Tab-separated table of C-alpha atoms and ligand atoms in Angstrom:
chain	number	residue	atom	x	y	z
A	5	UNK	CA	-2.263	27.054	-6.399
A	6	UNK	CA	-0.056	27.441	-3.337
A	7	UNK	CA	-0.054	30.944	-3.784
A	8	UNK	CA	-3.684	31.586	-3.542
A	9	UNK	CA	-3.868	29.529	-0.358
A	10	UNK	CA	-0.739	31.588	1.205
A	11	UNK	CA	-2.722	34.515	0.944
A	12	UNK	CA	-6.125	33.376	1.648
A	13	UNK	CA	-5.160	31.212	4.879
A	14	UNK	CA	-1.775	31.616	5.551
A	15	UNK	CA	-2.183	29.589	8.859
A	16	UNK	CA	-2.726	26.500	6.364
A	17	UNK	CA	-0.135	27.580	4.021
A	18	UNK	CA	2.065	27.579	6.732
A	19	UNK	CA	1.182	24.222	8.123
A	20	UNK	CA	1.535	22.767	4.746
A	21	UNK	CA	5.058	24.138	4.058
A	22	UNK	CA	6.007	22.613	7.647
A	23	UNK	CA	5.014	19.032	6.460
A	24	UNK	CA	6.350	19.403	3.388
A	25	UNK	CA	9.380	20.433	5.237
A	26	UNK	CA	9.043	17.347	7.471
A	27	UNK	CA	8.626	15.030	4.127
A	28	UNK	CA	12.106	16.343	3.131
A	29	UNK	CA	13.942	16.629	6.167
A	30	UNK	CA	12.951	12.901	7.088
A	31	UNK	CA	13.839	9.594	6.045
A	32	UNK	CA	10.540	7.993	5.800
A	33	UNK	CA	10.468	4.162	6.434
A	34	UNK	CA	6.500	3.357	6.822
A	35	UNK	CA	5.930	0.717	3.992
A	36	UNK	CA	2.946	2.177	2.920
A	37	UNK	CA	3.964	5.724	1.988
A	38	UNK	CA	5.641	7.109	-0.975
A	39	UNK	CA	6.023	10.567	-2.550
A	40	UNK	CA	3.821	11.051	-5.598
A	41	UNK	CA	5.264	13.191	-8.538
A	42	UNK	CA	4.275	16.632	-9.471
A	43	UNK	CA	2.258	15.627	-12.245
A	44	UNK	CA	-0.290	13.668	-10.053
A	45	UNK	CA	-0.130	16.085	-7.449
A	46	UNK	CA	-1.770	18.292	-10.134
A	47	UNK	CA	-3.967	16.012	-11.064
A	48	UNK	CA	-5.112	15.320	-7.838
A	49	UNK	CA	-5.364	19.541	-6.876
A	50	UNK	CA	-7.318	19.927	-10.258
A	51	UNK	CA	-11.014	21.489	-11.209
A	52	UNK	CA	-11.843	17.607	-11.136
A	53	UNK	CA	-12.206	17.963	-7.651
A	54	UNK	CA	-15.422	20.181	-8.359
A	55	UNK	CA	-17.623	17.773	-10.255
A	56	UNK	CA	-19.918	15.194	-9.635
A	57	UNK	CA	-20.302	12.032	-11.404
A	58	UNK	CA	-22.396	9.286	-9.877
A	59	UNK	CA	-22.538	6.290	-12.103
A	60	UNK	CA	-19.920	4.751	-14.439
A	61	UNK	CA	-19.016	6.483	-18.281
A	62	UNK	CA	-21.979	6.370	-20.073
A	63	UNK	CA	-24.548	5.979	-17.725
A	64	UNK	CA	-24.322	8.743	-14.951
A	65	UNK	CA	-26.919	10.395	-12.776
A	66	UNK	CA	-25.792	13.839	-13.192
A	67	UNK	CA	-25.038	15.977	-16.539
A	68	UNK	CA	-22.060	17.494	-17.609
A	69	UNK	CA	-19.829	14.322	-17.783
A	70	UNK	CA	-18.239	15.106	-21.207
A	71	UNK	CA	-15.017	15.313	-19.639
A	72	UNK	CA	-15.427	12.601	-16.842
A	73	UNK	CA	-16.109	9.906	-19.101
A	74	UNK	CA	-12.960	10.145	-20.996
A	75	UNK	CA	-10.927	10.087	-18.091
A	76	UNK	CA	-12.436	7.701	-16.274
A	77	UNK	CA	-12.615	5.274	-19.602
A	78	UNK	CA	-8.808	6.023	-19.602
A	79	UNK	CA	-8.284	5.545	-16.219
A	80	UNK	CA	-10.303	1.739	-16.738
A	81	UNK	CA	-8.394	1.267	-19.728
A	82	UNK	CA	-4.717	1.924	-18.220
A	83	UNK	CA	-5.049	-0.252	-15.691
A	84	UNK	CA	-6.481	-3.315	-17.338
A	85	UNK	CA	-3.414	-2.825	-19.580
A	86	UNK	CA	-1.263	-2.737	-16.668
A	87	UNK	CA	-2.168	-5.057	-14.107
A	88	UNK	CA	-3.649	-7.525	-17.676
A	89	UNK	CA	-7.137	-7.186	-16.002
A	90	UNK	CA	-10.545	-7.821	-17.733
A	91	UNK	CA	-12.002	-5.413	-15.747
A	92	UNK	CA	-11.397	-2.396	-13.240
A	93	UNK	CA	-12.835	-0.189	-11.081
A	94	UNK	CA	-11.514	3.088	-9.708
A	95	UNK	CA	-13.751	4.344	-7.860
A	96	UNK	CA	-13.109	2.886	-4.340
A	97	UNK	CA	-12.261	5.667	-1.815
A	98	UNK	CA	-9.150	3.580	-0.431
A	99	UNK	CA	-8.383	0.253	0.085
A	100	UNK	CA	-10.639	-0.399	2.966
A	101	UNK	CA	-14.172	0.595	0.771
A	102	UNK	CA	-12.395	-1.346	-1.637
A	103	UNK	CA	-11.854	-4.525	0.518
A	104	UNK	CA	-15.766	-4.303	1.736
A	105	UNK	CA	-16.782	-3.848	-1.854
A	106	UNK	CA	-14.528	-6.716	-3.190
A	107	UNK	CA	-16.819	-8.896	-0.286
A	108	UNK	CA	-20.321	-7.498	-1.163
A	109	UNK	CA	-20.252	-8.173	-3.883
A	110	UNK	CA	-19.325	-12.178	-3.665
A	111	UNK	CA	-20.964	-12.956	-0.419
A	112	UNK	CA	-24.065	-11.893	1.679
A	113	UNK	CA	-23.639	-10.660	5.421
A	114	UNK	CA	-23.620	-13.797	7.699
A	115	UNK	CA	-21.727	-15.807	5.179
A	116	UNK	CA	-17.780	-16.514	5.960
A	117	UNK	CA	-14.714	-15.163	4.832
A	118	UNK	CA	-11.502	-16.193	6.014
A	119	UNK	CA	-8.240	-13.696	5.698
A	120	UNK	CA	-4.813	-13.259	7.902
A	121	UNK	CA	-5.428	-12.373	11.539
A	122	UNK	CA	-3.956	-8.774	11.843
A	123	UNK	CA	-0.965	-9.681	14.590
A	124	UNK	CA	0.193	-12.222	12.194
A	125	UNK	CA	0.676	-8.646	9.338
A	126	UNK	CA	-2.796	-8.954	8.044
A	127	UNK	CA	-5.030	-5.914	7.255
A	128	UNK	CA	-8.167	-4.990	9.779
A	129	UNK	CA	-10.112	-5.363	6.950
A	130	UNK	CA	-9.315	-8.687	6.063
A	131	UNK	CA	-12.098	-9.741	8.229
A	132	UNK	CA	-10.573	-8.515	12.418
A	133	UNK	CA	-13.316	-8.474	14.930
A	134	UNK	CA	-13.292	-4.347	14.853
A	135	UNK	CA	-13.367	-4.067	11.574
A	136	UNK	CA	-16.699	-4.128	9.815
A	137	UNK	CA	-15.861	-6.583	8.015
A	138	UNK	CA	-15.671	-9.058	11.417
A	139	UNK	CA	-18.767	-8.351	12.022
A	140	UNK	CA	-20.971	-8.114	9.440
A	141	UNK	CA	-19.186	-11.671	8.222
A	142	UNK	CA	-18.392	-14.702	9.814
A	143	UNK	CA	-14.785	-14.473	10.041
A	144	UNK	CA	-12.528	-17.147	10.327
A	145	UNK	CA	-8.171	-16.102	10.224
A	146	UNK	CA	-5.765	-17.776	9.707
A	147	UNK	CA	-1.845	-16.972	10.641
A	148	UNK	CA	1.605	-17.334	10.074
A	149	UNK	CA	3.793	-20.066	11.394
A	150	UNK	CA	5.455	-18.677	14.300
A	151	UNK	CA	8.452	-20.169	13.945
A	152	UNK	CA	9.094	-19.545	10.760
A	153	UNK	CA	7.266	-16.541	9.691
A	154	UNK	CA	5.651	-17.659	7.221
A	155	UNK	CA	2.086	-18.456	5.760
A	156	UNK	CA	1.604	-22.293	6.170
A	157	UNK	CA	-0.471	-23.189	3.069
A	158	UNK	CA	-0.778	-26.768	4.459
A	159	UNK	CA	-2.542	-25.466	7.344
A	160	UNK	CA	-4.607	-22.972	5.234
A	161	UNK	CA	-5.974	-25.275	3.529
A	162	UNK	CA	-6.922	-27.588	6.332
A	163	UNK	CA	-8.654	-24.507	8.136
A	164	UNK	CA	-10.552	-23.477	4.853
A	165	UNK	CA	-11.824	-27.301	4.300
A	166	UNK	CA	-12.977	-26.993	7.614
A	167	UNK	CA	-14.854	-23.822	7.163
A	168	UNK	CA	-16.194	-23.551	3.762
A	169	UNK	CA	-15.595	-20.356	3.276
A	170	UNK	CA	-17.149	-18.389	0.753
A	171	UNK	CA	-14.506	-15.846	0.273
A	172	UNK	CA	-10.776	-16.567	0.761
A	173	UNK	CA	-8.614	-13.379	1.135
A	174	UNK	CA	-4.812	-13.656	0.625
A	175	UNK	CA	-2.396	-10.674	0.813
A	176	UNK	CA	-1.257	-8.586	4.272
A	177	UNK	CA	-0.039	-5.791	5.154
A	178	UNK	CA	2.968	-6.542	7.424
A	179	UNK	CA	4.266	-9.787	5.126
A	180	UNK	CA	8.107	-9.338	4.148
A	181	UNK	CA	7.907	-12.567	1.897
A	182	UNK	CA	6.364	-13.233	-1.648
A	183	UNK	CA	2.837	-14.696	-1.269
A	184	UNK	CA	1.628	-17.758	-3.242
A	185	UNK	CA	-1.259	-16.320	-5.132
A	186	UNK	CA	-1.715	-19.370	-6.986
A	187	UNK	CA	-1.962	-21.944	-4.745
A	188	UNK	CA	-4.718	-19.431	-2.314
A	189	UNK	CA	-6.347	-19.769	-5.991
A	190	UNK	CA	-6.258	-23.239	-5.791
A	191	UNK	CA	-7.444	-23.761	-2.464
A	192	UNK	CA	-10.113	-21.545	-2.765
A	193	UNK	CA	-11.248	-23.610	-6.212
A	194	UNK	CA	-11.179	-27.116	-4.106
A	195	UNK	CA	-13.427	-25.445	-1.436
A	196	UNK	CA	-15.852	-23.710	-3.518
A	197	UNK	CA	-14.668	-20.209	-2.192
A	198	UNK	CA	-14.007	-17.359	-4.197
A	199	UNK	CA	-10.718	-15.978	-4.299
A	200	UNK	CA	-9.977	-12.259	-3.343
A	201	UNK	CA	-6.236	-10.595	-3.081
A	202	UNK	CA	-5.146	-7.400	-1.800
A	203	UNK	CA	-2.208	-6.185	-3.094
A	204	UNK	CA	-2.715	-2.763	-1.585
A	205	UNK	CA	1.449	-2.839	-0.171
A	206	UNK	CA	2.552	-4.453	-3.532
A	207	UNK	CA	1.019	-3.197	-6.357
A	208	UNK	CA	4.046	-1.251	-7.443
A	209	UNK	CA	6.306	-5.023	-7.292
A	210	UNK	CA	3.507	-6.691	-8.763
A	211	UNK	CA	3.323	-4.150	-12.073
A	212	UNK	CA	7.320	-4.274	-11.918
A	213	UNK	CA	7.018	-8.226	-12.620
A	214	UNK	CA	8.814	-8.423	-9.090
A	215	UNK	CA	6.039	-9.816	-7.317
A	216	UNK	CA	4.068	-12.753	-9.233
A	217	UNK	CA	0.841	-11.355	-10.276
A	218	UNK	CA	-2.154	-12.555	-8.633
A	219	UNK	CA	-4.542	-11.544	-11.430
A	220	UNK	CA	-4.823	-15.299	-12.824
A	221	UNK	CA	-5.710	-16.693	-9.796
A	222	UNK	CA	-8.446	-14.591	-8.253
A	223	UNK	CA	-11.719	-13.521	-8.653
A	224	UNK	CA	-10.513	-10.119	-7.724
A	225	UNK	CA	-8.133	-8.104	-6.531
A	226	UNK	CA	-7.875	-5.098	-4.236
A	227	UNK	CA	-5.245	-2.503	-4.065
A	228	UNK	CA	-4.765	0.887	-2.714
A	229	UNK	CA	-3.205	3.042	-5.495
A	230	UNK	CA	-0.823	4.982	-3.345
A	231	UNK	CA	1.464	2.701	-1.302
A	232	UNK	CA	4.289	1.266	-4.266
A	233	UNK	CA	2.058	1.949	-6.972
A	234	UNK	CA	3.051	6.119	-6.075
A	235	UNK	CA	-0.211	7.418	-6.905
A	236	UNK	CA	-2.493	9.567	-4.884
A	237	UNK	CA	-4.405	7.818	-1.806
A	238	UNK	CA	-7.186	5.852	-3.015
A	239	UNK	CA	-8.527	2.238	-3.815
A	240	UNK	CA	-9.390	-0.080	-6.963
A	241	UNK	CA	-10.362	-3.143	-7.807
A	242	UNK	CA	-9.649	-5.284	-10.966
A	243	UNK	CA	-11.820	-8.498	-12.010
A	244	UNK	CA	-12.471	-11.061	-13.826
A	245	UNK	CA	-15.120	-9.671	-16.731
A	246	UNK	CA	-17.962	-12.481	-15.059
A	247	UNK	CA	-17.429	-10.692	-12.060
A	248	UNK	CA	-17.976	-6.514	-13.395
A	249	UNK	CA	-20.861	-6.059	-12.506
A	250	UNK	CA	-21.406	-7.141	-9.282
A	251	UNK	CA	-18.210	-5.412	-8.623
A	252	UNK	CA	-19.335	-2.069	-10.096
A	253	UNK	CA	-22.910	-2.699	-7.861
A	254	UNK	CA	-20.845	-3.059	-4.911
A	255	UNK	CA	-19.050	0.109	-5.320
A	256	UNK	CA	-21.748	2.418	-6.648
A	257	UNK	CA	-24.674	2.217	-5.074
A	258	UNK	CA	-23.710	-0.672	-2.817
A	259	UNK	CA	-21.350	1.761	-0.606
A	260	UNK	CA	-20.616	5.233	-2.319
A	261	UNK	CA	-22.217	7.707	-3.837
A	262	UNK	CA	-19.702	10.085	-6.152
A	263	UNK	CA	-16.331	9.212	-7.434
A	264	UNK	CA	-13.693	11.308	-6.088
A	265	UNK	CA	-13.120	12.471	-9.962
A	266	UNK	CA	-9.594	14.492	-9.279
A	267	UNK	CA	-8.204	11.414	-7.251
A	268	UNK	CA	-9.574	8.761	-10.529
A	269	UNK	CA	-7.668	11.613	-12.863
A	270	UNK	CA	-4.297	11.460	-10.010
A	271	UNK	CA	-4.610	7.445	-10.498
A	272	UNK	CA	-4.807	7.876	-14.120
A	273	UNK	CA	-1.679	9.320	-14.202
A	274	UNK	CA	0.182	7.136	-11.672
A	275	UNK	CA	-1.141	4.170	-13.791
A	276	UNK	CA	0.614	5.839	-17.106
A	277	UNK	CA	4.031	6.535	-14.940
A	278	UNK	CA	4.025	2.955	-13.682
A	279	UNK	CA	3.916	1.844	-17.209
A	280	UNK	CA	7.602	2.843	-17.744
A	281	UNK	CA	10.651	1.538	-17.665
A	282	UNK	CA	11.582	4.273	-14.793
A	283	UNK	CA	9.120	3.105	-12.977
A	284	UNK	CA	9.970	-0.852	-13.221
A	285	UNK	CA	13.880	0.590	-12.241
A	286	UNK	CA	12.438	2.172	-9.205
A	287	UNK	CA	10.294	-1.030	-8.197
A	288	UNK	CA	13.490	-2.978	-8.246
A	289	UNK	CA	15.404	-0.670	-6.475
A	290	UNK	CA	12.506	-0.930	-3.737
A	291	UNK	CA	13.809	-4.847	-3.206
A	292	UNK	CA	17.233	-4.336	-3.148
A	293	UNK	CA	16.938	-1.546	-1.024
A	294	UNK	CA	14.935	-3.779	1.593
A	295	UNK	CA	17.408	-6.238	1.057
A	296	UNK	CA	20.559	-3.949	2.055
A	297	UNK	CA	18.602	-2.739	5.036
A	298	UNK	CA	17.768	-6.396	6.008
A	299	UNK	CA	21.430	-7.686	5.605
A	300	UNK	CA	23.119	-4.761	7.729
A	301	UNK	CA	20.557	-5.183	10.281
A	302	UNK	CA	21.266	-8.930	10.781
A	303	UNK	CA	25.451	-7.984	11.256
A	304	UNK	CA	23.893	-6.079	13.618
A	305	UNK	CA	22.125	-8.948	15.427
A	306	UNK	CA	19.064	-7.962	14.682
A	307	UNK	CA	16.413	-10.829	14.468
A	308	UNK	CA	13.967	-10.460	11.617
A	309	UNK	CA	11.002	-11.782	11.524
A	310	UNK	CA	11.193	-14.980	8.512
A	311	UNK	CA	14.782	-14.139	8.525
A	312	UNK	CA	14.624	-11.354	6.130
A	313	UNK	CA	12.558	-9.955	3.068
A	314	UNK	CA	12.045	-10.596	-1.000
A	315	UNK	CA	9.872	-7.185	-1.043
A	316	UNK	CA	9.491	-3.641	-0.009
A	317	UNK	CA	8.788	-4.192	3.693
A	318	UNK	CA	10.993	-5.832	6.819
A	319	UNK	CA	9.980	-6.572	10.410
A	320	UNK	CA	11.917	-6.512	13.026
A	321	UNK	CA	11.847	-8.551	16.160
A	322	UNK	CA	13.191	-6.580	18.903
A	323	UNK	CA	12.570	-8.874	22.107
A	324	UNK	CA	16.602	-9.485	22.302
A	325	UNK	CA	17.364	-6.246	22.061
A	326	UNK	CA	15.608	-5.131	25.031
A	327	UNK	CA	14.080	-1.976	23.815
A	328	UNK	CA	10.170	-0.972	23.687
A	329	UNK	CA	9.110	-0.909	19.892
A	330	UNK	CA	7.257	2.303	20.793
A	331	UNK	CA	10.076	3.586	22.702
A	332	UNK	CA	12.927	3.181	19.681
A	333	UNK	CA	10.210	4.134	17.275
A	334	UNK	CA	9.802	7.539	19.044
A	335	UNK	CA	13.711	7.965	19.167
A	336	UNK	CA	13.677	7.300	15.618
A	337	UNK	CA	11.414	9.788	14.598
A	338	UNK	CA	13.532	12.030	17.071
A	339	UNK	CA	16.809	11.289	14.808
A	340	UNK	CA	14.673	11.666	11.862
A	341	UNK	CA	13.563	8.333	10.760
A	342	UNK	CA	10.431	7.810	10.584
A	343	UNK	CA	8.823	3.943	11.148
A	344	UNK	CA	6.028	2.281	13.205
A	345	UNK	CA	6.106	0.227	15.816
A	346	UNK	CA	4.026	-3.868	14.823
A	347	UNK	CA	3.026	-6.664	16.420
A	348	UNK	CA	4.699	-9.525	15.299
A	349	UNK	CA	3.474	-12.918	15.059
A	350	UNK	CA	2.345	-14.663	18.313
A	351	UNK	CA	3.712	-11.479	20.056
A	352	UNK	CA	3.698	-12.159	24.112
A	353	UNK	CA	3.306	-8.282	24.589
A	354	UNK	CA	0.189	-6.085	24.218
A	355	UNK	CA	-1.019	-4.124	20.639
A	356	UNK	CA	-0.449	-0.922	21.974
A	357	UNK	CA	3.349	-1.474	22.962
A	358	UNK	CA	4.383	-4.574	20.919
A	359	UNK	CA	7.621	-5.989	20.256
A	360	UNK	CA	8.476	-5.306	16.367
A	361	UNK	CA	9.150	-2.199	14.425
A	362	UNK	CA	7.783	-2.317	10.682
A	363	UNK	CA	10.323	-0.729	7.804
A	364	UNK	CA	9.953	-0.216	4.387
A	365	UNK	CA	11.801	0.962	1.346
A	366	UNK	CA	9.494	2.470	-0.816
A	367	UNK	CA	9.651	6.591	-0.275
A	368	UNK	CA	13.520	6.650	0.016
A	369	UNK	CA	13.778	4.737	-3.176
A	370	UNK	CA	11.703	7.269	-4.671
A	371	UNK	CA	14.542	10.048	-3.812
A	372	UNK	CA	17.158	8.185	-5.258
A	373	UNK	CA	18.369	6.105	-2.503
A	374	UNK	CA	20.653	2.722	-3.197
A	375	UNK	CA	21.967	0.496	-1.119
A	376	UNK	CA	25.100	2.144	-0.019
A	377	UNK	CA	22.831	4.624	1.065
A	378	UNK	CA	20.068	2.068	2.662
A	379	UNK	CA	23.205	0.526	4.812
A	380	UNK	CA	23.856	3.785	6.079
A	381	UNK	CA	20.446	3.375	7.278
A	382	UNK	CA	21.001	0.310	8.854
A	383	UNK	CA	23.242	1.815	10.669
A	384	UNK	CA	21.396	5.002	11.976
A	385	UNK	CA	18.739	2.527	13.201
A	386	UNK	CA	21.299	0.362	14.770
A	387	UNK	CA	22.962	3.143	16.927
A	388	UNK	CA	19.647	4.445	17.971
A	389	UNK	CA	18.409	1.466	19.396
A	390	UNK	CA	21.598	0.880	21.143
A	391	UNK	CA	21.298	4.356	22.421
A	392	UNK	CA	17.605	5.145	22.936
A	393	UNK	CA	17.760	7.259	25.885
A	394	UNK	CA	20.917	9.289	24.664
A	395	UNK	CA	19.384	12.631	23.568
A	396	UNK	CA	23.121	13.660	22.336
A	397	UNK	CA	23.434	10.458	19.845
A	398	UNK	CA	19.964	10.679	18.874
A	399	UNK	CA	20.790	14.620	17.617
A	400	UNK	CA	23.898	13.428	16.308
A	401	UNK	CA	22.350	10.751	14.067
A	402	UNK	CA	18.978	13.334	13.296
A	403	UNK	CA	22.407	15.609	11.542
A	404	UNK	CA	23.397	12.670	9.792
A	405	UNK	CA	19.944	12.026	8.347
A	406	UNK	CA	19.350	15.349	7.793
A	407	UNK	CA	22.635	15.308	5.418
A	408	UNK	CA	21.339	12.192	3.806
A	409	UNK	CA	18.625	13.794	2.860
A	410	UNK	CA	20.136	17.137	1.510
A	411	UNK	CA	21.941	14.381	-0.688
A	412	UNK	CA	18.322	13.127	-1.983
A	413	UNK	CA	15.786	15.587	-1.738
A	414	UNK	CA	12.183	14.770	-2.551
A	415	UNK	CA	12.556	14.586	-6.358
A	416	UNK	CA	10.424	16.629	-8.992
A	417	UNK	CA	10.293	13.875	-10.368
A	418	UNK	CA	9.784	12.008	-13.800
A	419	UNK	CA	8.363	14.631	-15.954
A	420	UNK	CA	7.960	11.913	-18.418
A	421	UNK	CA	9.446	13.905	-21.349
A	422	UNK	CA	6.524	13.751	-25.054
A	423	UNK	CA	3.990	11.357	-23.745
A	424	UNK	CA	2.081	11.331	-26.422
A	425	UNK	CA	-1.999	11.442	-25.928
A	426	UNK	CA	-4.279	8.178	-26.276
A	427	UNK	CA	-5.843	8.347	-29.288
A	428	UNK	CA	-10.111	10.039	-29.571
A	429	UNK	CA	-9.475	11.270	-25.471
A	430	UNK	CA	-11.326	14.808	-26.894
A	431	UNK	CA	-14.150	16.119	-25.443
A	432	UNK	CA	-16.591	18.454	-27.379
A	433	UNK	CA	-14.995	21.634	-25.357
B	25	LIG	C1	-3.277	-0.172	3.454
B	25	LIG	C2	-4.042	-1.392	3.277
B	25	LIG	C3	-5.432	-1.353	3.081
B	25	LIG	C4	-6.274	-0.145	3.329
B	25	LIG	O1	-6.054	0.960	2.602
B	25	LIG	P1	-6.617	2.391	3.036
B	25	LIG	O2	-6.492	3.164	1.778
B	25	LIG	O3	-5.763	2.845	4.168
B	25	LIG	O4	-8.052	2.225	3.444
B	25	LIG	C5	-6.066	-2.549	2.761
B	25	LIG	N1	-5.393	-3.694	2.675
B	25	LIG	C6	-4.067	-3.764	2.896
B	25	LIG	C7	-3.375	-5.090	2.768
B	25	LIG	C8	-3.354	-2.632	3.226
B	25	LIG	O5	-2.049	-2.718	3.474
């Protein structure tokens, strides 16, 4: 495939090989990236990408869906068997359509929904006054506690008795701690609201059995299928079965027209990879990884925000070590470590030059990396920070990384060796 782009538009070619180059020669610490394997990569680059299927299997607005409907059955089935699901949909774009479909289709515009404020690691489309979302609903948010980093479920509970909400949304994106999905189930059941989590960062954990599933206690729940989960960028949403429909009427017509049918056949195959014992290894790797990182970092006097992780993700607090976020994080990605500067919660300084830098372990686990490796980290970060306006050091350390990464490169991997096919997947062609 590569080939016939290098010779039709070699300028693209080109650009392509230098981020794949990039992707390799980096250690890449935003929590919400990953490498995919080869396999969906060719799912995801396939014919698929050609064809149009409006609708759901079985009752689509074009022709020619012979093929479509098998994978996208498969694609349903895979992922009710994975995440235990009555129901799923694939279609969402990402995990923002999928958010706005999750609320269409359990509230009307005007009504309330109540999610985490963004500076306190919550998504924009959990209901933030730019999304959207804030302003097509009434949106209440509730936050962490400040001092301890942590969701208060006492005081969620008072602000959603207060409030009524009709939708409760639990799940962030910048959270380093296990959520409670059960007891946001519980409060949403004593208030009449209906209950919608959004797993998007955890997915992967959740599948692994490393994150307690939220499926029981909500009336659905939204993920992003290429943040742990490892498969190509996109969205879906799994339900309860008294909730499918609405759910499927939210997605298509409510807000799309055609699937993307090559990324549903990618998330197809990330859903079969996830359902191995590989990929459960790799998930657990992901949390002791985070946990290496965290512990080195706090020898280093490093203050974390809640005092340290139990998932993929950690956020540093950097107001003691009087450094800009934005400044170390562009020093970083100078010595070839790649993270993004956060707000952290009740941050005194502005959005756009805040005072925490957001990790995650994710993409190095996928090439290979333990935690002898994941200190080592630690300790690149440590000496930039201390030296953020030392070109020489930050070189030094980039040669370090780049060595690191010679020692993992981006894996071709799991070729998962005789999967056998799903029985009656054939197509009359
Ligand atoms: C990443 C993320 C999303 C949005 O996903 P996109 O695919 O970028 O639209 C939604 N919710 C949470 C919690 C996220 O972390």
């Amino acid at each position: 495939m590569l080939t016939a782009l290098a010779q039709y538009d070699p300028q693209i070619y080109e650009l392509i090989k230098q981020e794949g180059a990039r992707q390799n020669g980096t250690i890449r610490l935003i929590p919400s990236e990953n490498y995919v394997s080869k396999a969906v990569m060719s799912a995801d680059g396939s014919c698929l990408t050609n064809k149009y299927s409006e609708g759901y299997p079985g009752k689509r607005y074009y022709e020619g869906q012979q093929v479509t409907d098998i994978i996208e059955r498969l694609a349903q089935d895979r992922a009710k068997k994975l995440f235990k699901a009555n129901h799923a949909n694939i279609q969402p774009y990402s995990g923002s359509v999928a958010n706005l479909a999750a609320y269409i289709a359990l509230a009307e515009p005007g009504e309330t929904i109540m999610g985490l404020a963004l500076p306190h690691g919550g998504h924009i489309t959990h209901g933030w006054k730019v999304s959207i979302t804030g302003k097509i609903f009434k949106s209440i948010q509730y936050s962490v506690d400040s001092r301890t980093g942590r969701l208060d479920y006492n005081k969620i509970e008072e602000l959603a008795k207060k409030h009524r909400p009709r939708i409760i949304i639990s799940g962030a994106t910048a959270y380093p701690r296990e959520i409670d999905f059960e007891i946001f189930g519980n409060i949403a059941h004593e208030v009449g609201a209906y209950h919608i989590s959004d797993i998007a960062h955890i997915a992967g954990l959740v599948v692994a059995g490393i994150h307690k599933s939220p499926v029981p206690y909500s009336d659905i729940v939204s993920t992003t299928t290429h943040k742990t989960l490892r498969g190509p960028r996109g969205g879906m949403l799994l339900c309860k079965a008294e909730h499918a429909k609405q759910v499927d009427k939210a997605v298509f017509p409510g807000l799309q027209g055609g699937p993307h049918m090559h990324t549903l056949t990618a998330i197809a195959v990330a859903l079969a990879e996830a359902d191995t014992p590989e990929f459960i290894s790799y998930a657990k790797q992901i949390v002791k990884n985070s946990r290496a990182i965290a512990e080195k970092l706090l020898e280093y006097g490093f203050n974390l925000v809640s005092g340290g992780t139990d998932n993929h993700l950690i956020l540093i607090d950097l107001r003691n070590k009087n450094v800009s976020a934005k400044k170390l994080a562009k020093a970083l990605d100078r010595a070839r470590i790649v993270a993004n500067y956060n707000t952290i919660p009740d941050d005194p300084a502005p959005p756009f030059d805040p005072s925490g830098l957001r990790i995650g372990t994710p993409a190095i686990t996928t090439r290979g990396i333990k935690q002898e490796q994941a200190q080592l980290v630690a300790e690149l970060i440590n000496k930039v920070t201390e030296n953020v306006d030392n070109e020489s050091v930050i070189e030094q350390v980039g040669k370090e990384v780049l060595l690191l990464c010679s020692q993992f490169p981006v894996p071709d991997h799991f070729i998962i060796p005789n999967r056998k096919s799903e029985a009656d997947n054939k197509s009359n062609y």
